[in-house]
Coordinates of C-alpha atoms and ligand atoms in Angstrom, one line a residue:
X1 CA 0.1 0.3 -0.2
X2 CA 1.7 4.1 -0.8
X3 CA 1.9 6.1 1.5
X4 CA -0.7 9.7 1.3
X5 CA 0.8 12.6 -0.3
X6 CA 2.7 15.6 1.6
X7 CA 0.6 18.7 1.7
X8 CA 2.3 20.7 -0.5
X9 CA 0.1 24.5 1.0
X10 CA -0.7 25.6 4.6
X11 CA -3.9 25.1 3.9
X12 CA -6.0 21.6 2.5
X13 CA -9.5 20.2 2.6
X14 CA -12.0 21.1 4.1
X15 CA -11.8 17.1 4.7
X16 CA -14.8 14.9 5.9
X17 CA -13.2 13.9 9.3
X18 CA -13.9 11.7 11.5
X19 CA -13.2 13.0 14.7
X20 CA -14.0 16.7 13.5
X21 CA -16.3 17.1 11.7
X22 CA -15.7 19.1 8.1
X23 CA -12.1 20.3 9.2
X24 CA -9.9 23.0 7.7
X25 CA -6.8 21.4 7.8
X26 CA -3.7 23.6 8.5
X27 CA -0.3 22.6 7.6
X28 CA 2.0 24.4 9.9
X29 CA 5.7 21.9 8.5
X30 CA 7.9 22.8 4.7
X31 CA 5.8 22.2 1.9
X32 CA 5.8 19.4 0.5
X33 CA 8.3 17.7 3.5
X34 CA 7.5 15.7 6.5
X35 CA 9.5 17.3 9.5
X36 CA 8.4 15.7 13.6
X37 CA 10.6 14.1 15.8
X38 CA 7.7 11.2 15.5
X39 CA 8.2 8.5 13.0
X40 CA 5.4 5.9 13.7
X41 CA 5.4 2.5 11.9
X42 CA 1.3 4.3 10.9
X43 CA 2.5 7.2 9.8
X44 CA 0.1 7.9 6.4
X45 CA 3.0 10.3 4.9
X46 CA 5.5 7.2 5.3
X47 CA 9.4 6.3 7.4
X48 CA 11.4 8.8 6.3
X49 CA 11.9 11.9 8.5
X50 CA 12.3 14.1 5.3
X51 CA 10.6 13.3 2.0
X52 CA 12.3 16.0 0.3
X53 CA 9.6 17.1 -3.1
X54 CA 10.4 19.5 -6.0
X55 CA 9.9 22.8 -3.0
X56 CA 11.8 20.8 -0.5
X57 CA 14.2 22.6 0.6
X58 CA 12.0 24.5 0.9
X59 CA 12.1 26.4 5.2
X60 CA 8.6 26.5 6.5
X61 CA 5.8 29.4 6.5
X62 CA 7.0 33.1 7.5
X63 CA 3.3 33.4 10.5
X64 CA 2.6 36.1 7.8
X65 CA 1.6 32.8 4.7
X66 CA -0.5 31.3 6.8
X67 CA -2.3 33.8 8.1
X68 CA -3.3 35.5 4.2
X69 CA -3.7 31.8 3.2
X70 CA -6.1 30.5 6.5
X71 CA -7.8 33.6 5.5
X72 CA -8.3 33.3 1.9
X73 CA -9.5 30.1 3.1
X74 CA -12.3 30.8 5.5
X75 CA -13.3 33.1 2.8
X76 CA -13.9 31.1 -0.1
X77 CA -15.5 28.6 1.7
X78 CA -19.7 29.3 1.5
X79 CA -19.7 28.2 5.1
X80 CA -17.9 28.2 7.8
X81 CA -16.0 24.6 8.6
X82 CA -16.6 22.6 11.7
X83 CA -13.3 22.7 12.5
X84 CA -9.8 24.2 11.4
X85 CA -7.2 22.1 12.9
X86 CA -3.6 22.9 13.0
X87 CA -2.3 19.0 11.8
X88 CA 0.0 19.0 8.7
X89 CA 3.2 17.2 7.1
X90 CA 4.8 16.3 10.7
X91 CA 4.2 18.1 14.3
X92 CA 3.0 21.8 14.1
X93 CA 4.8 22.7 17.2
X94 CA 7.5 22.3 15.5
X95 CA 7.8 25.7 14.0
X96 CA 9.5 28.3 15.6
X97 CA 6.2 31.1 15.7
X98 CA 3.7 28.3 16.5
X99 CA 1.8 30.6 19.7
X100 CA 1.7 33.2 17.3
X101 CA 0.3 31.8 14.7
X102 CA -2.3 30.9 17.0
X103 CA -2.7 34.1 18.5
X104 CA -3.5 35.8 15.0
X105 CA -4.7 32.0 14.7
X106 CA -7.9 32.6 17.9
X107 CA -8.2 36.8 16.3
X108 CA -8.8 35.3 13.2
X109 CA -11.5 32.7 13.7
X110 CA -13.5 34.8 15.8
X111 CA -13.4 37.4 13.5
X112 CA -14.9 35.4 10.9
X113 CA -15.7 32.4 12.4
X114 CA -16.5 32.9 16.1
X115 CA -18.3 29.5 15.6
X116 CA -15.7 27.1 13.4
X117 CA -13.3 25.5 16.6
X118 CA -9.5 25.3 16.9
X119 CA -8.2 22.4 17.4
X120 CA -4.3 21.3 17.1
X121 CA -3.1 17.1 16.8
X122 CA 0.3 17.2 18.7
X123 CA 2.3 13.8 19.6
X124 CA 2.6 15.2 22.0
X125 CA 6.6 15.8 22.8
X126 CA 6.8 19.1 22.4
X127 CA 4.9 20.1 25.7
X128 CA 8.3 20.6 27.3
X129 CA 8.6 24.0 26.1
X130 CA 6.2 26.2 28.1
X131 CA 5.5 28.5 25.9
X132 CA 4.5 25.7 23.9
X133 CA 2.5 24.4 25.8
X134 CA 1.3 28.2 27.3
X135 CA 0.5 27.5 23.2
X136 CA -1.9 24.4 23.3
X137 CA -3.9 25.6 26.5
X138 CA -5.7 28.3 24.3
X139 CA -7.1 25.9 21.3
X140 CA -10.5 24.4 22.5
X141 CA -9.8 21.5 21.7
X142 CA -6.4 19.9 22.3
X143 CA -5.6 16.5 21.0
X144 CA -2.5 14.7 22.7
X145 CA -0.9 11.6 20.9
X146 CA 0.0 8.2 23.6
X147 CA 0.2 5.4 21.3
X148 CA 3.0 4.1 24.3
X149 CA 2.7 2.9 27.6
X150 CA 5.6 2.3 28.0
X151 CA 9.5 2.0 26.7
X152 CA 9.8 -0.3 25.0
X153 CA 7.0 0.2 22.7
X154 CA 6.8 3.8 22.5
X155 CA 11.1 3.6 21.2
X156 CA 9.6 -0.1 18.4
X157 CA 6.2 2.0 17.4
X158 CA 6.6 6.0 17.8
X159 CA 10.2 5.4 17.4
X160 CA 11.2 8.8 18.5
X161 CA 14.7 11.1 18.4
X162 CA 16.6 10.4 20.8
X163 CA 16.3 13.0 23.6
X164 CA 13.3 12.2 23.3
X165 CA 11.6 9.9 27.0
X166 CA 8.1 8.1 28.0
X167 CA 8.7 9.5 31.3
X168 CA 9.5 13.1 29.8
X169 CA 5.6 13.2 27.7
X170 CA 4.3 12.3 30.4
X171 CA 4.7 14.3 33.0
X172 CA 4.2 17.2 30.5
X173 CA 1.0 16.1 29.9
X174 CA -0.1 15.7 33.4
X175 CA 1.3 19.9 33.7
X176 CA -1.5 20.4 30.7
X177 CA -4.8 22.5 31.6
X178 CA -6.6 21.2 29.8
X179 CA -6.0 17.8 27.4
X180 CA -8.1 15.3 25.0
X181 CA -5.5 11.6 24.2
X182 CA -4.9 10.1 20.8
X183 CA -4.3 6.4 20.5
X184 CA -3.8 4.7 17.4
X185 CA -4.8 1.2 18.0
X186 CA -2.8 -1.1 16.1
X187 CA -1.0 -5.1 16.1
X188 CA 1.8 -6.8 14.0
X189 CA 4.8 -6.7 14.5
X190 CA 5.1 -3.9 17.4
X191 CA 1.3 -3.5 18.5
X192 CA -0.8 -1.9 21.9
X193 CA -4.2 -4.5 20.9
X194 CA -2.6 -6.7 23.7
X195 CA -0.9 -8.1 26.6
X196 CA 0.9 -5.9 29.0
X197 CA 1.4 -4.0 26.5
X198 CA -2.0 -2.2 26.4
X199 CA -1.4 -2.4 30.5
X200 CA 0.8 -0.1 30.1
X201 CA -1.2 2.6 27.5
X202 CA -4.2 1.9 30.1
X203 CA -2.1 2.8 34.0
X204 CA -1.1 5.8 31.6
X205 CA -4.1 6.1 30.7
X206 CA -5.7 6.5 34.4
X207 CA -2.4 8.5 34.8
X208 CA -3.0 11.9 33.0
X209 CA -7.1 11.3 33.3
X210 CA -8.0 13.2 30.6
X211 CA -11.7 14.8 29.5
X212 CA -11.7 12.4 26.8
X213 CA -10.0 9.7 25.1
X214 CA -10.0 8.8 20.6
X215 CA -9.7 5.8 20.0
X216 CA -8.7 5.2 16.1
X217 CA -7.4 2.4 13.9
X218 CA -5.5 2.6 10.6
X219 CA -7.6 3.7 7.9
X220 CA -5.1 5.2 6.0
X221 CA -2.0 3.4 4.3
X222 CA 0.2 3.1 6.6
X223 CA 4.5 3.1 6.8
X224 CA 5.4 0.0 7.5
X225 CA 4.2 -3.2 6.1
X226 CA 2.9 -5.7 8.5
X227 CA 0.6 -3.0 10.4
X228 CA -3.1 -3.7 10.7
Ligands
SF4_1 S1 3.5 11.8 15.3 FE1 2.2 11.7 12.8 S2 3.5 12.2 11.3 FE2 4.9 12.0 12.9 S3 5.5 9.8 12.6 FE3 4.1 9.8 14.0 S4 2.0 9.5 12.3 FE4 3.4 10.0 11.2

């Protein structure tokens, strides 16, 4: 199964999201390039940390261009979307001006579509940075990934960058004022669906006590064969 094509612009959709309804996606990562602190075995964008397309050398979009493209995208829609969602080609909080973008996006939402909710789909790995954590806390739906409750499963399933540990992720998530957990349940050579891996994940969720847990399965293409 081939993986999905990377987003080549700031906005995409609106897509019909299983979780968020009609969602206008915001890609803060470089166009055509996956930029992430994880390399999940089920990633719909494939295994490589960096996939270079024709625009692959380009950097992160400027704050002004992000705001302009989202505003233009909203103007083109016949009605406001249910959600504006930070997601795209990797981990959205990697954008160096992420806090500024959140602040301006809240203003734009207030002016153009006050009923639309603001969400992020994050892998939870950068909440140790206070400015990032504070920005995420301002969003209506801080949807944070937690696929593993033990270090071995995190290492094999999420394949994080070397500085990232499970304990640090859990401590950072505990410090968030509001928390929605998202978890992909998979089976295969590495799995979190049963046994010790699943029990450890349950214990981690209980420790965090989020206001919601979104559990889902892989409906899109996955990076590694054998992931179910
Ligand atoms: S966190 Fe998301 S973008 Fe990053 S590797 Fe995992 S599934 Fe892909």
